[in-house]
mmCIF file of C-alpha atoms in Angstrom:
data_model
loop_
_atom_site.group_PDB
_atom_site.id
_atom_site.type_symbol
_atom_site.label_atom_id
_atom_site.label_comp_id
_atom_site.label_asym_id
_atom_site.label_seq_id
_atom_site.Cartn_x
_atom_site.Cartn_y
_atom_site.Cartn_z
ATOM 1 C CA MET A 73 73.835 115.399 123.123
ATOM 2 C CA ARG A 74 73.869 119.173 122.776
ATOM 3 C CA GLU A 75 72.505 120.985 119.736
ATOM 4 C CA TYR A 76 73.876 124.215 118.307
ATOM 5 C CA PRO A 77 72.617 126.154 115.276
ATOM 6 C CA ALA A 78 75.189 126.454 112.483
ATOM 7 C CA GLY A 79 73.727 129.209 110.354
ATOM 8 C CA ASP A 80 70.112 129.151 109.237
ATOM 9 C CA ASP A 81 70.138 125.718 107.602
ATOM 10 C CA ALA A 82 72.413 123.484 109.675
ATOM 11 C CA LEU A 83 72.597 121.934 113.111
ATOM 12 C CA LEU A 84 75.727 120.847 115.012
ATOM 13 C CA LEU A 85 75.223 117.866 117.311
ATOM 14 C CA ASP A 86 77.835 117.788 120.092
ATOM 15 C CA PHE A 87 78.475 114.465 121.863
ATOM 16 C CA SER A 88 81.480 115.601 123.934
ATOM 17 C CA GLY A 89 79.526 115.032 127.167
ATOM 18 C CA HIS A 90 78.853 111.376 126.296
ATOM 19 C CA ASP A 91 80.720 108.544 128.040
ATOM 20 C CA ASP A 92 82.113 107.525 124.635
ATOM 21 C CA PRO A 93 81.764 110.631 122.433
ATOM 22 C CA ALA A 94 83.632 109.174 119.445
ATOM 23 C CA SER A 95 81.370 106.138 119.160
ATOM 24 C CA ALA A 96 78.231 108.151 119.902
ATOM 25 C CA ALA A 97 79.003 110.634 117.120
ATOM 26 C CA ALA A 98 79.833 107.839 114.659
ATOM 27 C CA ARG A 99 76.587 105.982 115.456
ATOM 28 C CA ALA A 100 74.531 109.154 115.116
ATOM 29 C CA ALA A 101 76.116 110.059 111.764
ATOM 30 C CA THR A 102 75.510 106.568 110.395
ATOM 31 C CA ALA A 103 71.905 106.556 111.636
ATOM 32 C CA LEU A 104 71.228 109.946 110.077
ATOM 33 C CA ARG A 105 72.685 108.897 106.726
ATOM 34 C CA ARG A 106 70.665 105.692 106.784
ATOM 35 C CA ALA A 107 67.477 107.617 107.573
ATOM 36 C CA ALA A 108 68.234 109.943 104.659
ATOM 37 C CA ASP A 109 68.832 106.985 102.310
ATOM 38 C CA ASP A 110 65.508 105.482 103.416
ATOM 39 C CA GLY A 111 63.685 108.725 102.691
ATOM 40 C CA LEU A 112 62.866 109.361 106.356
ATOM 41 C CA LEU A 113 65.031 112.455 106.524
ATOM 42 C CA ILE A 114 65.733 115.089 103.874
ATOM 43 C CA VAL A 115 69.199 116.591 104.270
ATOM 44 C CA ALA A 116 71.837 118.195 102.075
ATOM 45 C CA ASP A 117 74.731 116.526 103.933
ATOM 46 C CA VAL A 118 75.799 114.802 107.134
ATOM 47 C CA VAL A 119 79.404 115.509 108.152
ATOM 48 C CA ALA A 120 80.910 113.500 111.026
ATOM 49 C CA GLY A 121 83.698 114.881 113.233
ATOM 50 C CA ALA A 122 85.641 113.500 116.175
ATOM 51 C CA GLU A 123 82.869 114.246 118.694
ATOM 52 C CA THR A 124 80.329 116.132 116.591
ATOM 53 C CA VAL A 125 78.013 115.712 113.615
ATOM 54 C CA LEU A 126 77.044 118.586 111.321
ATOM 55 C CA VAL A 127 73.644 118.109 109.690
ATOM 56 C CA GLU A 128 72.913 120.427 106.770
ATOM 57 C CA ALA A 129 69.365 121.063 105.600
ATOM 58 C CA LEU A 130 68.466 121.948 102.046
ATOM 59 C CA PRO A 131 68.952 125.699 101.568
ATOM 60 C CA GLY A 132 65.970 127.636 102.840
ATOM 61 C CA THR A 133 64.317 124.749 104.683
ATOM 62 C CA GLY A 134 65.653 125.521 108.153
ATOM 63 C CA VAL A 135 66.817 123.095 110.823
ATOM 64 C CA ASN A 136 63.393 122.611 112.376
ATOM 65 C CA GLU A 137 62.318 120.619 109.319
ATOM 66 C CA LEU A 138 65.210 118.158 109.557
ATOM 67 C CA GLY A 139 63.687 115.678 111.980
ATOM 68 C CA VAL A 140 67.178 115.135 113.409
ATOM 69 C CA ARG A 141 66.036 114.901 117.007
ATOM 70 C CA ARG A 142 63.672 112.032 116.237
ATOM 71 C CA VAL A 143 66.353 110.007 114.436
ATOM 72 C CA VAL A 144 69.006 110.552 117.113
ATOM 73 C CA HIS A 145 66.632 109.968 120.003
ATOM 74 C CA ASP A 146 65.348 106.765 118.405
ATOM 75 C CA LEU A 147 68.968 105.630 118.130
ATOM 76 C CA ALA A 148 69.664 106.444 121.780
ATOM 77 C CA ALA A 149 66.602 104.480 122.850
ATOM 78 C CA ASP A 150 67.847 101.323 121.109
ATOM 79 C CA HIS A 151 70.719 99.742 123.053
ATOM 80 C CA ARG A 152 70.773 96.417 121.192
ATOM 81 C CA ARG A 153 74.247 95.888 119.760
ATOM 82 C CA ALA A 154 72.893 93.882 116.843
ATOM 83 C CA ASP A 155 70.922 96.911 115.703
ATOM 84 C CA ASP A 156 73.793 99.375 116.103
ATOM 85 C CA PRO A 157 74.001 101.013 112.653
ATOM 86 C CA ALA A 158 77.715 101.704 113.073
ATOM 87 C CA SER A 159 78.496 98.008 113.376
ATOM 88 C CA SER A 160 76.660 96.788 110.278
ATOM 89 C CA SER A 161 78.543 98.452 107.468
ATOM 90 C CA GLY A 162 79.388 95.370 105.387
ATOM 91 C CA ASP A 163 82.607 93.432 105.042
ATOM 92 C CA PRO A 164 85.737 95.242 106.204
ATOM 93 C CA ALA A 165 88.208 96.647 103.720
ATOM 94 C CA VAL A 166 91.401 94.593 104.037
ATOM 95 C CA ILE A 167 94.613 96.639 103.922
ATOM 96 C CA ALA A 168 97.627 94.428 103.141
ATOM 97 C CA THR A 169 100.485 95.988 105.113
ATOM 98 C CA VAL A 170 104.241 95.508 105.237
ATOM 99 C CA TYR A 171 105.204 96.325 108.817
ATOM 100 C CA ASP A 172 108.613 97.913 108.337
ATOM 101 C CA GLY A 173 107.858 101.534 109.222
ATOM 102 C CA PRO A 174 110.539 103.854 110.612
ATOM 103 C CA ASP A 175 108.615 104.327 113.883
ATOM 104 C CA LEU A 176 107.714 100.672 114.482
ATOM 105 C CA ALA A 177 110.316 100.002 117.190
ATOM 106 C CA ALA A 178 109.763 103.385 118.881
ATOM 107 C CA ALA A 179 105.986 102.865 118.948
ATOM 108 C CA ALA A 180 106.432 99.403 120.495
ATOM 109 C CA SER A 181 108.694 100.917 123.159
ATOM 110 C CA ILE A 182 106.080 103.578 123.984
ATOM 111 C CA ALA A 183 103.433 100.834 124.323
ATOM 112 C CA HIS A 184 105.787 98.746 126.508
ATOM 113 C CA CYS A 185 105.543 95.747 124.223
ATOM 114 C CA SER A 186 107.529 93.927 121.574
ATOM 115 C CA VAL A 187 107.313 94.796 117.885
ATOM 116 C CA ASP A 188 105.562 91.470 117.265
ATOM 117 C CA ASP A 189 102.957 92.255 119.944
ATOM 118 C CA LEU A 190 102.323 95.681 118.448
ATOM 119 C CA ILE A 191 101.801 94.203 114.975
ATOM 120 C CA ARG A 192 99.530 91.517 116.419
ATOM 121 C CA ALA A 193 97.388 94.119 118.207
ATOM 122 C CA HIS A 194 97.175 96.381 115.157
ATOM 123 C CA THR A 195 96.070 93.504 112.912
ATOM 124 C CA ALA A 196 93.730 91.984 115.523
ATOM 125 C CA VAL A 197 91.659 95.138 116.004
ATOM 126 C CA LEU A 198 88.644 95.746 113.769
ATOM 127 C CA TRP A 199 88.945 99.414 112.862
ATOM 128 C CA ARG A 200 86.014 101.659 111.992
ATOM 129 C CA VAL A 201 86.105 104.962 110.093
ATOM 130 C CA GLN A 202 84.958 107.589 112.570
ATOM 131 C CA PHE A 203 85.231 110.448 110.090
ATOM 132 C CA MET A 204 87.061 111.540 106.954
ATOM 133 C CA GLY A 205 89.390 114.523 106.840
ATOM 134 C CA PHE A 206 92.891 116.018 106.528
ATOM 135 C CA ALA A 207 93.275 114.883 102.902
ATOM 136 C CA PRO A 208 91.004 113.257 100.276
ATOM 137 C CA GLY A 209 90.608 109.584 101.188
ATOM 138 C CA PHE A 210 92.111 109.962 104.683
ATOM 139 C CA GLY A 211 89.954 108.067 107.175
ATOM 140 C CA TYR A 212 90.362 108.467 110.924
ATOM 141 C CA LEU A 213 90.042 104.902 112.227
ATOM 142 C CA ILE A 214 89.014 103.996 115.767
ATOM 143 C CA PRO A 215 88.803 100.492 117.262
ATOM 144 C CA ASP A 216 85.377 98.919 116.932
ATOM 145 C CA GLY A 217 83.703 98.022 120.220
ATOM 146 C CA SER A 218 83.986 94.332 119.381
ATOM 147 C CA SER A 219 87.799 94.449 119.578
ATOM 148 C CA GLU A 220 89.738 93.178 122.584
ATOM 149 C CA ILE A 221 90.125 95.825 125.297
ATOM 150 C CA SER A 222 93.761 94.823 125.870
ATOM 151 C CA ASP A 223 94.626 95.510 122.212
ATOM 152 C CA ILE A 224 92.785 98.843 122.260
ATOM 153 C CA GLU A 225 94.569 99.932 125.442
ATOM 154 C CA LEU A 226 97.960 98.909 124.074
ATOM 155 C CA LEU A 227 97.515 100.989 120.923
ATOM 156 C CA ALA A 228 96.031 103.949 122.820
ATOM 157 C CA GLN A 229 99.345 104.495 124.613
ATOM 158 C CA ILE A 230 100.993 105.605 121.361
ATOM 159 C CA GLY A 231 100.547 109.352 120.882
ATOM 160 C CA ARG A 232 101.804 111.663 118.170
ATOM 161 C CA ARG A 233 105.480 112.028 117.396
ATOM 162 C CA GLY A 234 107.332 114.812 119.144
ATOM 163 C CA GLN A 235 108.111 116.352 115.765
ATOM 164 C CA SER A 236 106.080 116.088 112.577
ATOM 165 C CA ARG A 237 107.634 114.988 109.292
ATOM 166 C CA PRO A 238 107.437 117.441 106.386
ATOM 167 C CA ALA A 239 106.671 114.550 104.012
ATOM 168 C CA VAL A 240 105.073 111.190 104.852
ATOM 169 C CA PRO A 241 105.076 108.763 101.891
ATOM 170 C CA SER A 242 101.802 107.801 100.253
ATOM 171 C CA GLY A 243 100.481 104.487 101.582
ATOM 172 C CA SER A 244 102.048 104.857 105.019
ATOM 173 C CA VAL A 245 100.119 103.027 107.755
ATOM 174 C CA ALA A 246 100.198 105.023 110.970
ATOM 175 C CA VAL A 247 98.867 105.302 114.529
ATOM 176 C CA ALA A 248 98.465 108.172 116.991
ATOM 177 C CA ALA A 249 96.348 108.811 120.092
ATOM 178 C CA GLY A 250 94.146 105.746 119.654
ATOM 179 C CA TYR A 251 93.604 106.333 115.925
ATOM 180 C CA SER A 252 95.038 104.549 112.912
ATOM 181 C CA ALA A 253 95.129 105.717 109.293
ATOM 182 C CA VAL A 254 96.584 105.222 105.838
ATOM 183 C CA TYR A 255 98.093 108.307 104.196
ATOM 184 C CA PRO A 256 96.429 108.467 100.751
ATOM 185 C CA ARG A 257 99.149 110.703 99.304
ATOM 186 C CA GLU A 258 102.449 112.257 100.334
ATOM 187 C CA SER A 259 101.836 114.949 102.932
ATOM 188 C CA PRO A 260 103.169 116.298 106.224
ATOM 189 C CA GLY A 261 102.296 114.175 109.258
ATOM 190 C CA GLY A 262 103.080 113.626 112.909
ATOM 191 C CA TRP A 263 101.773 110.102 113.443
ATOM 192 C CA HIS A 264 103.946 107.052 114.166
ATOM 193 C CA LEU A 265 104.554 105.126 110.932
ATOM 194 C CA LEU A 266 104.208 101.367 111.432
ATOM 195 C CA GLY A 267 104.307 100.182 107.834
ATOM 196 C CA ARG A 268 103.114 100.703 104.286
ATOM 197 C CA THR A 269 100.539 99.445 101.817
ATOM 198 C CA THR A 270 100.317 99.517 98.039
ATOM 199 C CA ARG A 271 96.541 99.842 98.133
ATOM 200 C CA ARG A 272 95.424 103.114 96.589
ATOM 201 C CA MET A 273 93.111 104.866 99.061
ATOM 202 C CA TRP A 274 92.009 107.684 96.726
ATOM 203 C CA ASP A 275 91.427 107.615 92.985
ATOM 204 C CA SER A 276 89.653 110.658 91.557
ATOM 205 C CA SER A 277 88.681 108.673 88.448
ATOM 206 C CA ALA A 278 86.955 105.907 90.442
ATOM 207 C CA VAL A 279 83.342 105.786 91.682
ATOM 208 C CA PRO A 280 83.447 106.309 94.583
ATOM 209 C CA PRO A 281 86.918 107.870 94.609
ATOM 210 C CA ALA A 282 87.693 106.895 98.226
ATOM 211 C CA VAL A 283 88.126 103.313 99.459
ATOM 212 C CA LEU A 284 86.834 104.349 102.890
ATOM 213 C CA SER A 285 83.758 106.207 104.090
ATOM 214 C CA THR A 286 82.415 107.120 107.510
ATOM 215 C CA GLY A 287 81.139 104.005 109.282
ATOM 216 C CA SER A 288 82.986 101.483 107.101
ATOM 217 C CA THR A 289 85.325 98.983 108.750
ATOM 218 C CA VAL A 290 88.948 98.068 108.114
ATOM 219 C CA ARG A 291 91.291 95.218 108.947
ATOM 220 C CA PHE A 292 95.050 95.400 108.493
ATOM 221 C CA GLU A 293 96.718 92.205 107.263
ATOM 222 C CA GLN A 294 100.451 91.635 107.603
ATOM 223 C CA VAL A 295 102.233 90.668 104.393
ATOM 224 C CA ARG A 296 105.888 90.227 103.410
ATOM 225 C CA ALA A 297 107.695 92.918 101.492
#
């Protein structure tokens, strides 16, 4: 882990040199949030990225008062899977999905498998929210470490589309470059669309407004149209 100052009151933790930077960043972000909830760490915010975590101190406190190093180093010293804070985020959110997306056959061809095998792999994997971004309620999902390696490798073969769509329908279930996601509203997008769900991923009138949050888990369940 490398540390970089981000202004006077924030610290950027960079895990790009880690063997598994995505998982390392997700674990660190979850551990830091948990420490803050337990009163062991006073922070303004913890923002997870693909391979980084931004930790913001309260204005004027400075990064040296954060205690970030202690929390992250304690996490690194504990290799017991049962105590991994990223794997104990409650029951997964179940996303009922109709697998009839316009890119389903093309994605299966890229992965050198049948459509049925692609659907089986996508529904078999336990997905975890690595970070939120792109649009309100949009969670970048990565396979949890408990998932079958063969399913993870199959899905990882599917990259982005050669050309982005100017409008992807709300509720589209998609994959790209080892990630999966549900588009919470109509927006441009370059991921392969496997199917669709009627579940509303973002509701500004709800508390909380987003179905997903960093560290939470997701399972996709195939349903008929």
